[in-house]
Amino acid sequence: MLLASMFVLAAVWGTVQQPLTISDASGAPVPGARADFVDAVRRHDVESSDAAGRVAARANFIPLAVDVSRAGYRPVHVTLAAGAPGRVTLERVLPVIGIVSVATGSARSQHAAPLATSVLDRAALATAPAMTTDRALRQLPGFDRTRSNSAFTNYGQLRASFGGAGTDRATVLVDGVPAQDGFGGQIDWQAYPVGEIERVELLRGAGSALYGSGAIGGVLALDTFAPQTGRDALAGGRADVAAGTHAGADEGVQVRTPLGRDAGASLSATSTYFAYRDLPPAYASPRDHPAVASSGTTHARLRYDHGATTLDGSVLFASDHQDEGRTNYTFDRTLRQENVAATQRIGAALARLRYYVRDTTVYNLADQFPTKPTVLRYRQHVPTGESGFGAALGAQPGRTDLAILVDQRRVNGLSQQYGADGQTLQAFGSGVALLQGIGFQATFHAARLEALVGTRADRVRYDDLALETIAQGRTTSQAVAGHAAGAISPRVALRYDVAPRIALRVSSGGGFRAPYLNELVRGFNVGAVVMAPNPDLVPERSRTDDAGIDVLLGNGRLAFDVTQVRVSDAIAFRTITPTLMRRENVGRTQTDGETLTFAQPLSACTRLRLSGTSQYARVTSGAPQVVGKRLALVPERSASIGMDGAGSGPFGFSVDGSYIGQTYYDDLQRQPLGAALLIGATLRATTRSGTTFSLVGDNLTQQRYLSSIDRYGEPLTVALRVGIPLGAMHRAPATCW
């Protein structure tokens, strides 16, 4: 027996004493590969391949197997016996950097997407030195709302624009539901606290072919804190409390628990408070007091997940109050939303259904500034009822992805304006808008080429439009007959792999944006300037072209895109007199832009991201006084830089910088908002129990910049934030991603 064993060992020894040669599929040697040799008693000997790709176990070590691995290659297990190969071939594997589904409807890495995309994960959002979601989103390249200050601003300015396409030419989805108010198009960012956002995806470029009206410049999709189901689901969550300068305070809690193996529930609740006194000279008065902003949200969700069926339900309540710094100069909004969704797998196909109902109410008080500050000018009451449904069916026959989408959105809005006594009706506007769409998309995959072809038909109908003004006892009515409009929005995209790590992409798509009811029937004031509606507006139509290159650099990614957006019948405020601006179809606009993005891990726990955008957005045809002028509220260029990481110990950090170029508030470029360089930073320490202490600072450069024509952005802000884990789910702190 002993003799037989010696013969076996001799045979194995003779086999493995010859070095293994490790190469890739082309036969090129792979230096630095890790070879983990294992012997009969499970002892290990770890070696590395040399410049020629050769590696062998140490002397007197008799391995029976080896595991070969190297970053960027698929690991290989080899049994070392008589006749075992002397050469091991490793297959290259490209790093997966950012999974996105907003571009095509199916999940894929950013490098493999045929359209330009960006992603913010939970780690980037959790460490960002930002108190509100819209400020955290300034990390996204081409997100024009970097100037937005949702805590204090003219509410009408809380809109979305990507890549310089212009105001309202973008779609924002939160858990698949349109976030823009159906009546006015505003986004109440305070209803979606940054602490509840788990993930953000941005599609830059034409999105109307898949997402319908408004997605001219892109689509922003946010996912919020959700229930977990399944065998490994645990009860737990986190609680956060912060206090800082300017009486700043916010508290939040997110908890979730399994309800058996197939169901789960989650609850998020947040409240915020902030105050400061800093009005632009042209909008300040001796009777001003510190402005105060407060908000509160409650979001409850249920999920049932069994086999091929998933059901989701949620209820969202949100309130937002802004005292703008003077008596009778306030804004209040309440929101209530219910949302149900179902997903069903049918073989290789996936069907989705969604239905939501939302009610919002806006109260707005404006004073008689500048002649009689604090004296009531008007009181506005704007209730809106909205409902919508969507259905989608996706399938993957062979190397083709197919998707069919149908959706509808119905909005019933009313605007009532009362005079200085708060009781006498001054103006009345109302209407019903019905938006319907059906789309089809096919994505074809070949060895190195991917082609996406899609088209969508949209239709909007307006009914019961009414616009009345009452002055000195006389009522002036502007009757508007019900009318409809429609459009076909095609989209084509190609992606070609020049090499495994280099991809080229081109795309072209049509777009369609129906006017909001607010633009048709509601006016308002900004200081002494009247912002008038226009019931004769027609929908915008657009074309967006994009070309880009995407390169993987080690575990990093570099992308460069050139985009052109052309809009016909563009809707914008036109200056009629110094105290009157009116919405009009001003003609054609064009935006030429370039965007560069770069992301690179610097270590296992530290990563760097850079982005820069330059855009020339202007009116190309229309009234002579506006031709050649830049689009309002679109910066001429912007840039961002960010770094976040954690050390080997309990400490971590993040740094965020963003530059906002020159921006104009009006169509004649007479009201510049100026440029700003904003820098924020976070230092954090995590205890053994998982409790996190963070020192957060924003606007460390103390920039005094306008967030809107009547409001400065937040000054230097410093806060201490404490995060406490709740339950087993967050007891082990994650210091790296």
XYZ file of C-alpha atoms in Angstrom:
737
model
C 0.000 0.000 0.000
C 2.787 2.396 0.939
C 4.572 1.595 -2.282
C 1.415 2.346 -4.299
C 0.994 5.679 -2.555
C 4.556 6.619 -3.348
C 3.973 5.884 -7.025
C 0.839 8.139 -6.979
C 2.659 10.986 -5.264
C 5.543 10.650 -7.639
C 3.159 10.861 -10.568
C 1.487 13.966 -9.166
C 4.837 15.517 -8.233
C 6.128 14.997 -11.698
C 3.045 16.646 -13.089
C 3.009 19.790 -10.969
C 6.716 20.530 -10.721
C 6.409 21.881 -14.241
C 5.147 25.488 -13.953
C 1.663 26.326 -15.118
C 1.444 28.947 -17.854
C -1.467 31.349 -17.462
C -2.639 33.196 -20.584
C -5.727 34.891 -21.968
C -7.839 33.748 -24.913
C -5.407 35.320 -27.406
C -2.471 33.405 -25.906
C -0.908 36.461 -24.267
C 0.576 35.776 -20.816
C -1.281 37.043 -17.743
C 1.240 38.281 -15.154
C 0.212 38.864 -11.561
C -2.454 36.160 -11.540
C -3.163 34.656 -8.123
C -2.685 30.876 -7.935
C -4.055 29.261 -4.775
C -2.626 25.713 -4.628
C -4.353 23.184 -2.314
C -2.884 19.849 -1.199
C -4.477 16.625 0.060
C -4.930 17.896 3.615
C -6.357 21.281 2.455
C -3.234 23.289 3.111
C -2.794 26.318 0.843
C 0.144 27.798 -1.010
C -0.600 31.101 -2.750
C 1.729 32.204 -5.545
C 1.651 34.819 -8.343
C 2.437 34.380 -12.019
C 5.538 36.095 -13.376
C 5.897 38.328 -16.439
C 5.689 35.258 -18.694
C 2.511 34.072 -16.980
C 4.277 31.133 -15.306
C 3.606 29.984 -11.747
C 4.427 26.902 -9.657
C 3.893 25.705 -6.098
C 6.727 26.099 -3.639
C 9.256 23.308 -3.202
C 8.091 20.223 -1.297
C 4.408 21.295 -1.599
C 2.380 18.696 -3.498
C -0.908 20.300 -4.665
C -3.915 18.426 -5.967
C -5.783 21.524 -7.282
C -5.310 25.212 -7.947
C -7.679 28.200 -8.113
C -6.443 30.844 -10.547
C -7.841 34.396 -10.427
C -7.017 37.937 -11.461
C -8.994 41.174 -11.505
C -10.757 41.529 -14.841
C -10.814 37.755 -15.518
C -13.203 34.954 -14.649
C -11.738 32.656 -11.906
C -10.769 29.093 -12.929
C -10.501 25.904 -10.825
C -8.055 23.273 -12.134
C -7.564 19.739 -10.811
C -3.888 18.793 -10.903
C -3.603 15.111 -11.718
C -1.721 13.033 -14.229
C -2.401 14.514 -17.622
C -3.502 17.876 -16.217
C -2.925 20.804 -18.605
C 0.263 22.814 -18.325
C -1.601 25.903 -19.561
C -4.550 27.682 -17.968
C -6.638 30.088 -20.051
C -8.431 32.969 -18.304
C -11.499 34.595 -19.827
C -11.657 38.362 -19.647
C -14.628 39.789 -17.742
C -15.452 43.473 -18.063
C -16.149 45.316 -14.810
C -19.794 46.124 -14.181
C -20.024 49.833 -13.350
C -23.512 51.032 -12.513
C -26.534 48.900 -13.401
C -29.278 50.914 -15.131
C -32.703 50.039 -16.471
C -34.073 53.520 -17.239
C -32.357 53.617 -20.661
C -33.997 50.599 -22.292
C -36.368 49.150 -19.710
C -34.079 46.182 -18.928
C -31.130 46.092 -16.521
C -27.596 46.418 -17.902
C -24.293 48.069 -17.037
C -23.784 51.702 -17.992
C -20.992 50.725 -20.371
C -23.343 48.341 -22.197
C -26.238 50.816 -22.507
C -26.917 52.314 -25.968
C -27.854 55.676 -24.395
C -26.033 58.031 -22.023
C -26.808 57.297 -18.365
C -25.695 58.168 -14.839
C -26.248 56.428 -11.495
C -26.140 57.424 -7.830
C -26.241 54.524 -5.382
C -27.188 54.582 -1.713
C -23.570 55.066 -0.613
C -23.216 58.252 -2.698
C -26.534 59.621 -1.446
C -25.953 58.709 2.207
C -22.578 60.441 2.350
C -23.494 63.488 0.249
C -23.252 66.808 2.151
C -26.801 67.736 1.172
C -29.919 68.210 3.276
C -32.390 67.949 0.378
C -32.748 65.590 -2.562
C -32.467 68.250 -5.264
C -29.158 69.405 -3.790
C -27.849 65.823 -3.675
C -28.708 65.444 -7.354
C -26.225 68.143 -8.315
C -23.734 65.240 -8.491
C -25.441 64.129 -11.707
C -23.880 65.433 -14.937
C -26.206 67.669 -16.907
C -28.776 68.040 -14.117
C -29.640 71.707 -14.650
C -31.605 72.080 -11.444
C -28.368 72.376 -9.475
C -29.476 75.942 -8.704
C -32.721 74.746 -7.175
C -33.199 75.264 -3.452
C -36.357 73.397 -2.545
C -36.387 74.676 1.037
C -36.630 78.329 -0.081
C -37.505 79.307 -3.607
C -40.253 80.492 -5.883
C -42.291 77.282 -6.078
C -42.789 77.689 -9.809
C -39.053 77.241 -10.341
C -38.904 73.717 -8.893
C -38.831 72.070 -12.280
C -36.544 69.715 -14.147
C -34.181 70.195 -17.067
C -31.412 67.874 -18.224
C -28.601 68.608 -20.611
C -29.738 72.181 -21.196
C -32.946 71.121 -22.949
C -34.898 73.680 -20.928
C -37.510 73.915 -18.203
C -40.123 71.117 -18.047
C -38.404 69.132 -20.803
C -37.643 66.164 -18.584
C -39.564 63.446 -16.776
C -39.031 62.578 -13.113
C -40.310 59.244 -11.777
C -40.357 58.165 -8.129
C -41.011 54.437 -7.746
C -42.377 54.516 -11.288
C -44.915 57.301 -10.599
C -44.596 60.751 -12.259
C -43.270 63.181 -9.652
C -44.167 66.356 -11.525
C -47.401 67.924 -10.358
C -50.041 67.192 -12.991
C -51.425 70.733 -12.878
C -48.281 72.845 -12.698
C -45.305 70.630 -13.480
C -43.479 71.500 -10.254
C -41.588 68.868 -8.276
C -42.093 68.961 -4.525
C -38.630 67.648 -3.654
C -39.477 67.926 0.042
C -41.946 65.050 -0.430
C -39.007 62.793 -1.328
C -36.396 63.256 1.453
C -32.815 62.420 0.589
C -32.672 59.940 3.482
C -35.385 57.847 1.852
C -33.844 57.701 -1.622
C -32.074 54.387 -2.229
C -31.044 54.799 -5.858
C -31.077 57.330 -8.703
C -30.806 56.675 -12.440
C -30.585 59.388 -15.095
C -31.147 58.915 -18.821
C -29.776 61.842 -20.824
C -31.265 62.300 -24.266
C -34.564 61.539 -25.951
C -36.873 59.565 -23.677
C -40.321 60.375 -25.061
C -40.396 57.198 -27.172
C -40.509 55.153 -23.973
C -41.767 57.530 -21.279
C -44.160 59.872 -23.088
C -44.900 63.586 -22.811
C -42.151 65.717 -21.347
C -39.191 63.326 -21.655
C -37.493 65.492 -24.291
C -34.182 65.957 -22.506
C -34.136 62.842 -20.374
C -35.641 60.802 -17.573
C -34.751 60.782 -13.880
C -35.848 57.682 -11.932
C -35.668 57.513 -8.124
C -36.235 54.407 -5.990
C -37.216 54.822 -2.345
C -36.853 52.728 0.813
C -38.884 49.552 0.267
C -39.945 46.345 2.066
C -37.868 43.184 1.866
C -39.246 39.674 1.485
C -37.833 36.180 1.383
C -35.970 33.805 3.646
C -33.173 36.286 4.447
C -35.374 39.331 5.166
C -34.741 40.866 8.598
C -36.554 43.454 10.664
C -34.669 46.686 11.148
C -33.900 50.096 9.795
C -32.261 53.331 10.790
C -33.048 56.548 12.627
C -31.369 59.883 11.910
C -31.374 63.167 13.759
C -29.486 66.325 12.824
C -29.078 69.824 14.208
C -27.082 72.700 12.833
C -26.736 76.348 11.996
C -29.696 78.549 11.020
C -31.909 76.628 13.463
C -31.618 73.688 11.119
C -33.033 70.403 12.348
C -34.319 67.244 10.776
C -35.369 63.854 12.039
C -36.048 60.722 10.066
C -36.739 57.051 10.590
C -36.901 54.200 8.086
C -37.943 50.749 9.298
C -39.031 47.555 7.574
C -40.074 44.127 8.710
C -40.965 40.828 7.059
C -44.563 39.652 7.378
C -43.925 35.964 6.954
C -41.724 34.680 4.150
C -43.685 36.198 1.241
C -44.631 39.650 2.538
C -43.014 42.691 4.050
C -43.753 46.243 5.159
C -41.769 49.459 5.420
C -42.353 52.877 6.938
C -40.448 56.125 6.412
C -41.113 59.369 8.259
C -39.141 62.614 8.041
C -39.477 66.177 9.300
C -37.242 69.178 8.590
C -36.898 72.769 9.784
C -34.633 75.559 8.558
C -34.505 79.344 8.926
C -32.324 82.181 7.704
C -32.572 85.840 6.709
C -30.920 86.834 3.462
C -33.050 88.388 0.710
C -31.710 90.040 -2.469
C -31.763 93.852 -2.135
C -34.385 94.235 -4.858
C -36.781 91.997 -2.887
C -35.976 93.082 0.677
C -38.020 95.442 2.838
C -37.711 96.949 6.348
C -40.494 94.639 7.527
C -38.735 91.388 6.707
C -38.232 88.679 9.303
C -36.273 85.405 9.132
C -37.643 83.035 6.541
C -38.732 79.634 7.806
C -39.129 76.379 5.910
C -40.577 73.193 7.369
C -41.754 69.937 5.879
C -42.944 66.495 6.875
C -43.461 63.227 5.023
C -44.820 59.791 5.875
C -44.455 56.923 3.409
C -45.821 53.428 4.124
C -45.340 50.462 1.780
C -46.468 46.816 1.609
C -45.076 44.094 -0.642
C -46.167 40.542 -1.419
C -43.724 38.395 -3.369
C -44.493 34.758 -4.105
C -43.206 32.748 -7.004
C -43.693 34.701 -10.221
C -46.004 37.321 -8.678
C -45.099 40.563 -6.904
C -47.637 43.046 -5.518
C -46.752 46.483 -4.123
C -48.862 49.104 -2.418
C -47.921 52.447 -0.889
C -49.395 55.543 0.719
C -47.549 58.874 0.809
C -48.471 61.954 2.839
C -46.395 65.127 2.585
C -46.706 68.738 3.698
C -44.459 71.688 2.947
C -44.542 75.195 4.419
C -42.465 78.201 3.384
C -42.646 81.530 5.159
C -40.657 83.593 2.679
C -39.666 86.249 5.220
C -42.626 88.635 5.270
C -46.166 88.568 6.553
C -48.567 87.506 3.793
C -45.717 86.076 1.711
C -46.030 82.319 2.200
C -46.465 79.046 0.385
C -48.056 75.808 1.624
C -48.591 72.495 -0.105
C -50.107 69.181 0.944
C -49.888 65.939 -0.996
C -51.598 62.572 -0.623
C -50.833 59.689 -2.966
C -51.815 56.024 -3.185
C -49.990 53.699 -5.548
C -50.463 50.004 -6.361
C -48.333 47.909 -8.709
C -48.231 44.292 -9.831
C -45.526 42.315 -11.606
C -46.085 38.876 -13.126
C -43.581 36.605 -14.827
C -45.052 34.473 -17.589
C -42.314 32.188 -18.829
C -39.673 34.446 -20.361
C -42.065 37.426 -20.394
C -42.621 40.033 -17.693
C -45.869 41.980 -17.275
C -46.233 45.096 -15.121
C -49.326 47.058 -14.076
C -49.471 50.283 -12.065
C -52.248 52.602 -10.872
C -51.950 55.715 -8.729
C -54.163 58.478 -7.353
C -52.797 61.794 -6.105
C -54.412 64.863 -4.561
C -52.471 68.068 -3.978
C -53.485 71.428 -2.589
C -51.406 74.596 -2.873
C -52.011 77.764 -0.841
C -50.049 80.851 -1.813
C -50.115 84.301 -0.221
C -48.446 87.255 -1.963
C -48.015 90.712 -0.446
C -48.058 94.093 -2.195
C -44.281 94.345 -2.382
C -42.599 96.738 -3.086
C -45.195 99.467 -2.492
C -46.926 97.937 0.557
C -44.887 95.050 1.924
C -46.754 92.692 4.313
C -50.139 93.941 2.996
C -51.992 91.100 1.274
C -52.091 91.309 -2.525
C -53.879 88.006 -3.164
C -54.543 84.539 -1.815
C -54.418 81.570 -4.176
C -56.008 78.172 -3.654
C -54.977 75.490 -6.176
C -56.412 71.989 -5.597
C -55.572 69.246 -8.103
C -56.832 65.703 -8.509
C -54.795 63.291 -10.586
C -54.882 59.606 -11.488
C -52.916 57.426 -13.845
C -52.265 53.870 -14.885
C -49.620 52.094 -16.898
C -49.138 48.627 -18.334
C -45.979 47.143 -19.803
C -45.120 43.770 -21.298
C -41.544 42.721 -21.949
C -40.172 39.574 -23.554
C -36.794 38.260 -24.709
C -37.197 35.932 -27.680
C -33.689 34.861 -28.613
C -31.291 37.816 -28.899
C -34.079 40.389 -29.040
C -35.718 42.394 -26.245
C -39.295 43.493 -26.911
C -41.404 45.927 -24.887
C -44.942 47.268 -25.281
C -46.224 50.080 -23.052
C -49.634 51.702 -22.563
C -50.351 54.515 -20.109
C -52.859 57.224 -19.258
C -52.805 60.258 -16.963
C -55.857 62.359 -16.068
C -55.530 65.722 -14.317
C -58.369 67.878 -12.981
C -57.097 71.229 -11.742
C -58.490 74.469 -10.379
C -56.899 77.820 -9.517
C -58.769 80.424 -7.461
C -57.265 83.813 -6.660
C -58.811 86.091 -4.054
C -58.083 89.790 -3.580
C -56.616 91.886 -0.785
C -59.442 91.025 1.612
C -58.760 87.319 1.060
C -62.421 86.743 0.159
C -63.252 88.524 -3.114
C -62.599 86.364 -6.162
C -60.152 88.009 -8.589
C -59.284 85.232 -11.016
C -60.433 81.734 -11.769
C -58.890 79.054 -13.957
C -59.711 75.393 -14.375
C -59.528 72.506 -16.774
C -59.145 68.790 -17.367
C -56.219 67.230 -19.211
C -56.143 63.636 -20.436
C -52.819 62.255 -21.678
C -52.700 58.843 -23.342
C -49.861 56.962 -24.975
C -48.825 53.636 -26.443
C -45.264 52.673 -27.283
C -43.265 49.806 -28.729
C -39.550 49.131 -28.508
C -37.271 46.384 -29.824
C -33.603 45.898 -28.979
C -31.514 43.609 -31.190
C -28.240 42.107 -29.957
C -25.415 40.881 -32.175
C -21.814 39.969 -31.399
C -20.519 43.556 -31.227
C -23.559 45.579 -32.265
C -26.743 46.508 -30.458
C -29.619 48.315 -32.143
C -32.646 49.841 -30.436
C -35.726 50.862 -32.399
C -38.877 52.247 -30.830
C -41.802 54.540 -31.395
C -44.625 55.951 -29.343
C -47.933 57.647 -30.112
C -49.119 60.295 -27.635
C -52.386 62.179 -27.458
C -53.513 64.953 -25.122
C -57.015 66.370 -24.818
C -58.100 69.438 -22.852
C -61.697 69.894 -21.730
C -63.646 72.304 -19.528
C -60.983 75.001 -19.819
C -62.082 78.227 -18.142
C -60.227 81.471 -17.510
C -61.922 84.413 -15.780
C -60.694 87.685 -14.299
C -62.791 89.959 -12.100
C -61.947 93.638 -11.681
C -64.092 96.495 -10.346
C -67.155 94.260 -10.348
C -66.751 93.267 -14.007
C -66.041 89.682 -15.043
C -64.003 88.981 -18.159
C -64.272 85.414 -19.410
C -62.062 83.771 -21.977
C -63.842 80.742 -23.340
C -61.574 78.013 -24.629
C -63.075 75.158 -26.574
C -61.960 71.629 -25.853
C -59.147 70.609 -28.147
C -56.703 67.772 -28.688
C -53.227 67.246 -30.107
C -50.984 64.289 -30.735
C -47.551 63.254 -31.894
C -45.476 60.270 -32.964
C -42.087 60.063 -31.212
C -39.615 57.607 -32.792
C -36.264 56.655 -31.290
C -33.254 54.844 -32.774
C -30.023 53.997 -30.949
C -26.931 52.051 -31.996
C -24.085 50.790 -29.853
C -20.926 49.241 -31.321
C -18.067 47.596 -29.420
C -14.864 48.757 -31.090
C -13.001 46.662 -28.518
C -14.094 44.880 -25.336
C -13.508 48.062 -23.341
C -14.422 50.694 -25.930
C -17.970 51.325 -27.130
C -19.405 53.911 -29.511
C -23.046 54.954 -29.391
C -25.334 57.179 -31.444
C -29.019 57.909 -30.981
C -31.781 60.074 -32.366
C -35.293 60.518 -31.061
C -38.379 62.653 -31.315
C -40.110 64.266 -28.364
C -43.446 65.711 -27.319
C -44.500 67.901 -24.397
C -48.076 68.877 -23.706
C -48.619 72.190 -21.856
C -49.559 71.878 -18.202
C -52.952 73.249 -17.155
C -51.062 75.757 -15.017
C -49.509 77.215 -18.177
C -52.928 77.525 -19.797
C -55.125 78.965 -17.026
C -53.141 80.116 -13.941
C -51.268 83.352 -13.371
C -49.189 84.415 -10.373
C -46.825 87.136 -9.172
C -43.105 87.239 -8.441
C -42.760 90.482 -6.534
C -44.421 93.148 -8.684
C -44.118 91.114 -11.904
C -47.257 89.384 -13.184
C -46.639 85.949 -14.727
C -49.625 85.452 -17.038
C -51.018 82.193 -18.481
C -51.953 81.528 -22.106
C -54.806 79.133 -23.014
C -53.746 79.162 -26.679
C -50.468 77.292 -26.137
C -49.799 74.277 -28.348
C -47.582 71.267 -27.481
C -43.837 71.350 -27.989
C -42.176 68.932 -30.401
C -38.507 68.109 -30.444
C -35.640 66.104 -31.851
C -32.649 64.994 -29.788
C -29.440 63.617 -31.334
C -26.555 62.177 -29.334
C -23.171 60.613 -30.095
C -20.765 59.305 -27.504
C -17.860 57.083 -26.591
C -17.659 54.910 -23.473
C -14.312 53.527 -22.269
C -13.518 51.197 -19.382
C -10.193 52.093 -17.753
C -9.265 49.289 -15.390
C -12.147 49.317 -12.926
C -13.077 52.872 -13.906
C -15.198 54.382 -16.648
C -14.804 57.418 -18.917
C -17.623 58.656 -21.153
C -17.961 61.633 -23.485
C -21.199 62.640 -25.221
C -22.172 65.337 -27.696
C -25.873 66.222 -27.735
C -28.145 68.482 -29.756
C -31.749 69.220 -28.755
C -34.052 71.154 -31.093
C -37.518 72.183 -29.894
C -40.323 73.585 -32.047
C -43.186 75.664 -30.613
C -41.059 76.065 -27.486
C -43.012 77.308 -24.461
C -41.415 80.034 -22.358
C -42.232 83.252 -20.525
C -41.942 86.247 -22.828
C -41.411 89.733 -21.414
C -44.278 92.001 -22.515
C -43.591 94.946 -20.185
C -41.265 95.363 -17.177
C -44.115 94.174 -14.934
C -45.718 91.561 -17.206
C -44.417 88.246 -18.519
C -46.646 85.860 -20.471
C -46.254 82.246 -21.501
C -45.977 81.856 -25.269
C -44.844 79.484 -27.975
C -41.737 81.549 -28.676
C -40.560 79.649 -31.761
C -37.610 77.277 -31.955
C -34.827 76.622 -29.480
C -31.615 74.661 -29.857
C -29.150 73.328 -27.314
C -25.689 72.082 -28.268
C -23.950 70.391 -25.387
C -20.991 68.238 -24.408
C -20.796 66.100 -21.281
C -17.756 64.322 -19.852
C -18.050 61.833 -16.987
C -15.383 59.838 -15.183
C -15.613 57.396 -12.281
C -12.696 55.500 -10.771
C -12.189 53.464 -7.592
C -9.012 54.714 -5.923
C -8.935 51.818 -3.472
C -11.249 49.167 -2.109
C -13.008 51.828 -0.043
C -12.472 55.115 -1.895
C -13.844 56.276 -5.226
C -13.644 59.405 -7.340
C -16.215 60.826 -9.756
C -15.897 63.802 -12.094
C -18.269 65.356 -14.590
C -18.433 68.476 -16.694
C -21.089 69.891 -18.991
C -20.931 72.745 -21.467
C -24.122 73.760 -23.230
C -25.220 76.527 -25.536
C -29.002 76.781 -25.193
C -30.627 79.602 -27.147
C -33.663 80.702 -29.133
C -33.069 80.183 -32.864
C -36.314 81.582 -34.294
C -39.180 83.698 -33.032
C -39.572 87.308 -31.945
C -36.507 89.389 -32.957
C -35.839 90.536 -29.390
C -35.316 86.967 -28.131
C -33.564 85.299 -31.097
C -30.050 84.390 -30.026
C -30.846 84.827 -26.335
C -30.075 82.003 -23.916
C -32.830 79.860 -22.442
C -33.958 80.981 -19.015
C -32.749 78.973 -16.002
C -30.275 76.896 -18.046
C -26.623 77.412 -16.979
C -24.076 77.876 -19.741
C -21.871 75.237 -18.152
C -21.658 73.160 -15.008
C -19.253 70.735 -13.401
C -19.072 68.486 -10.378
C -16.419 66.540 -8.538
C -16.930 64.099 -5.727
C -14.950 61.667 -3.633
C -16.160 59.418 -0.859
C -14.549 56.644 1.049
C -13.811 54.852 4.277
C -10.580 53.921 5.945
C -9.680 50.580 7.436
C -10.961 51.898 10.764
C -14.263 53.498 11.753
C -13.750 56.791 9.898
C -15.029 57.917 6.513
C -15.383 61.060 4.444
C -16.930 62.604 1.357
C -16.196 65.793 -0.571
C -18.520 67.304 -3.139
C -17.915 70.310 -5.358
C -20.110 71.793 -8.055
C -19.813 74.746 -10.348
C -22.906 76.447 -11.767
C -22.252 78.763 -14.680
C -23.986 81.993 -15.615
C -27.759 81.626 -15.735
C -30.539 84.051 -16.647
C -33.996 84.232 -15.142
C -35.713 85.969 -18.056
C -35.928 85.706 -21.838
C -34.138 89.025 -22.519
C -31.074 88.215 -20.368
C -31.669 91.270 -18.188
C -31.889 89.317 -14.921
C -28.678 87.304 -14.424
C -28.511 84.862 -11.543
C -24.729 84.724 -11.584
C -22.300 81.831 -11.255
C -21.455 79.880 -8.119
C -18.890 77.378 -6.882
C -20.352 75.230 -4.109
C -18.292 72.871 -1.956
C -19.558 70.501 0.698
C -17.910 67.883 2.877
C -18.809 65.150 5.338
C -16.664 63.546 8.036
C -18.112 60.495 9.737
C -17.220 58.003 12.445
C -18.944 54.685 13.074
C -19.044 52.918 16.426
C -18.951 49.163 16.967
C -22.725 49.114 17.371
C -23.170 50.782 13.980
C -24.107 54.261 15.219
C -22.742 56.907 12.857
C -21.723 60.453 13.773
C -21.346 62.807 10.802
C -20.208 66.409 10.630
C -21.753 67.878 7.483
C -20.880 71.206 5.897
C -22.319 72.752 2.739
C -21.528 75.920 0.811
C -18.155 75.991 2.532
C -17.048 78.625 0.008
C -19.772 80.925 1.419
C -21.091 81.730 -2.047
C -23.903 84.284 -2.119
C -25.804 83.080 -5.140
C -29.371 83.432 -6.369
C -31.437 80.258 -6.359
C -34.251 82.247 -7.997
C -34.726 85.890 -8.827
C -36.265 86.583 -5.396
C -34.212 84.282 -3.168
C -30.588 83.619 -2.285
C -29.362 80.075 -1.944
C -28.620 78.710 1.486
C -25.558 80.257 3.180
C -22.771 78.315 4.840
C -24.433 75.462 6.722
C -22.899 73.112 9.288
C -24.782 70.285 10.995
C -24.098 67.296 13.213
C -25.985 64.184 12.147
C -26.379 61.008 14.185
C -27.531 57.782 12.553
C -28.681 54.925 14.777
C -29.200 51.378 13.464
C -32.474 49.697 14.374
C -32.688 45.918 14.511
C -30.401 43.330 12.984
C -30.475 44.700 9.457
C -28.068 47.557 10.122
C -26.054 46.344 13.100
C -22.969 45.566 11.004
C -21.794 48.929 9.638
C -20.698 48.876 6.024
C -17.453 50.821 5.694
C -17.035 49.979 1.995
C -19.390 49.287 -0.892
